Short mmCIF file of C-alpha atoms in Angstrom, two decimals:
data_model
loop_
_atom_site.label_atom_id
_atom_site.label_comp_id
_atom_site.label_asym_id
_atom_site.label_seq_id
_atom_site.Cartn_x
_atom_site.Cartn_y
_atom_site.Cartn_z
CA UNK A 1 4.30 4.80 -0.13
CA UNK A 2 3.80 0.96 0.36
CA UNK A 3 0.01 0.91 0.34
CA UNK A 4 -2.11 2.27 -2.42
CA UNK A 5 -4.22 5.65 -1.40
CA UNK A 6 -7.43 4.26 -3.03
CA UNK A 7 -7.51 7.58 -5.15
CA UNK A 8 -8.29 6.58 -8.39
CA UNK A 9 -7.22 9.28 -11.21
CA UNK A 10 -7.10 9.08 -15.04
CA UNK A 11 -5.20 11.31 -16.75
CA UNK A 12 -4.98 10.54 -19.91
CA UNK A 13 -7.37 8.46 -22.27
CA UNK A 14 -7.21 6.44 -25.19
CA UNK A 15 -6.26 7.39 -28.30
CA UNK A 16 -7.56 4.41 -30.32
CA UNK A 17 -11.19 2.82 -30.78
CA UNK A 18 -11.18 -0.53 -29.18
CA UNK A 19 -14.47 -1.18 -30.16
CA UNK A 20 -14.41 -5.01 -32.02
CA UNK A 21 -10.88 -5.41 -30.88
CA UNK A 22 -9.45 -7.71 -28.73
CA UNK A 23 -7.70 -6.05 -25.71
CA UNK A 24 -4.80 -7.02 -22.88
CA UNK A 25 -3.74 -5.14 -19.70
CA UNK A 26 -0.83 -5.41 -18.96
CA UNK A 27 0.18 -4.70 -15.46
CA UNK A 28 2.93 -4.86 -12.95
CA UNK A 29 1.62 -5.37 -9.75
CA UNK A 30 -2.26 -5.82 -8.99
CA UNK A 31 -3.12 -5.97 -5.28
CA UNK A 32 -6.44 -3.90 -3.96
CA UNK A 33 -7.43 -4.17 -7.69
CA UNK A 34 -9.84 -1.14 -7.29
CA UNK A 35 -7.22 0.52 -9.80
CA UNK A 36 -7.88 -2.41 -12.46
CA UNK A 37 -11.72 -2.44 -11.34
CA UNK A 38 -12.21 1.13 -12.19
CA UNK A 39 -10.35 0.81 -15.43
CA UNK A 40 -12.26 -2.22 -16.56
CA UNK A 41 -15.56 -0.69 -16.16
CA UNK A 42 -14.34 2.15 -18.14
CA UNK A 43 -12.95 -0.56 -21.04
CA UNK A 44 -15.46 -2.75 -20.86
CA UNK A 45 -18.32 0.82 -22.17
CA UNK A 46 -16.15 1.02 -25.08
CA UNK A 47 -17.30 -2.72 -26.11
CA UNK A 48 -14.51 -4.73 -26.93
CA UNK A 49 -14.27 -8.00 -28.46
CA UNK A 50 -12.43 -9.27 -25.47
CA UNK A 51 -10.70 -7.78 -22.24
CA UNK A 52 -7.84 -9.85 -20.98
CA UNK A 53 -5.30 -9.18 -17.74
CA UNK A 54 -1.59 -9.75 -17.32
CA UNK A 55 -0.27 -9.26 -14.30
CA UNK A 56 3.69 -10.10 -13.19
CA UNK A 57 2.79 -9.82 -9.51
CA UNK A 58 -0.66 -10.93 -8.53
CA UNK A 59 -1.73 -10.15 -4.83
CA UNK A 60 -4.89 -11.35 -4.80
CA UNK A 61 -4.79 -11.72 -0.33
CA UNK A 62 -4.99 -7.67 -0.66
CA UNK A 63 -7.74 -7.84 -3.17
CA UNK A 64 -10.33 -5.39 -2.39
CA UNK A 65 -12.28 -5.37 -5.49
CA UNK A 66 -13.37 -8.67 -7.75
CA UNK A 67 -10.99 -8.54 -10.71
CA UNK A 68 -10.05 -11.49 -13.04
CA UNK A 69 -6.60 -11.88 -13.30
CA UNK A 70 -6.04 -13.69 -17.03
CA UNK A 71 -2.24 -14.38 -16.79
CA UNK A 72 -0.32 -13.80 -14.13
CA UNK A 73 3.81 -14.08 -13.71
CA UNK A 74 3.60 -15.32 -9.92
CA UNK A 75 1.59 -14.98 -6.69
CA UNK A 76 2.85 -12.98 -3.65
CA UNK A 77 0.84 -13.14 -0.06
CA UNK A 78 2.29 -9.59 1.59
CA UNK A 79 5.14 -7.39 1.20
CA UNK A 80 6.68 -4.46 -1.03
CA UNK A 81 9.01 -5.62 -3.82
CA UNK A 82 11.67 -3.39 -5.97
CA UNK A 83 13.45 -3.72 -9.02
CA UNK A 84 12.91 -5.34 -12.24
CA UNK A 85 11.30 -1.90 -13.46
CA UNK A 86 9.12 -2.35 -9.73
CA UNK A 87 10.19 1.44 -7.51
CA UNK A 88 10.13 2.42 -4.44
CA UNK A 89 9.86 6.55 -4.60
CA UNK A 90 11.16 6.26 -8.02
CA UNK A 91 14.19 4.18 -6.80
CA UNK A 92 15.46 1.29 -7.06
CA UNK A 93 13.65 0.42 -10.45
CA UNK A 94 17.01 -0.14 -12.13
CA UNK A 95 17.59 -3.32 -10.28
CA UNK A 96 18.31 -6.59 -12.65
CA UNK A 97 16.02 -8.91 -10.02
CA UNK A 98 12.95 -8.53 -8.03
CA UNK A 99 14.01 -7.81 -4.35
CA UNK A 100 11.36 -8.16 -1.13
CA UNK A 101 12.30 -4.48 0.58
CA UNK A 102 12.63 -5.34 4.51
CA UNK A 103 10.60 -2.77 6.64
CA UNK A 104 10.97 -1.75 10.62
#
């Protein structure tokens, strides 16, 4: 898909105490941010000395919820990008730049 389902899931948790310690997300893409949101909230219980965000792509047009983005590698306004690790249905990943996918 090229839009987020808004179904937030975690499957797996911690397995470190960040209590005291100083603590950076470090994300690929952030767009709706209700992803980030709901795993902020989460952090943010477990009292950390500080909470920081790094995001390469930072879509804040498409921003839903009110996240801080700390650090982020460049702005985009709209579109679906691929490579550089980014995937489309698990393809394309493997690309060695960051390519805006054309849609019909």
């Amino acid at each position: 898909e090229t839009q987020s389902s808004g179904i937030i899931e975690f499957r797996k948790d911690l397995e470190l105490a960040i209590k005291g310690r100083h603590v950076l997300i470090v994300e690929d893409i952030v767009d709706s941010g209700q992803t980030l949101n709901a795993l902020l909230e989460r952090l943010r219980q477990r009292e950390p000395a500080s909470l920081r965000v790094c995001t390469l792509v930072d879509k804040s047009r498409a921003r839903v919820a009110d996240v801080q983005i700390d650090y982020a590698g460049f702005p985009m306004d709209d579109g679906f990008i691929v490579g550089y690790g980014l995937d489309w249905d698990e393809k394309y990943r493997d690309l060695a730049d960051i390519f805006l996918v054309e849609t019909a």
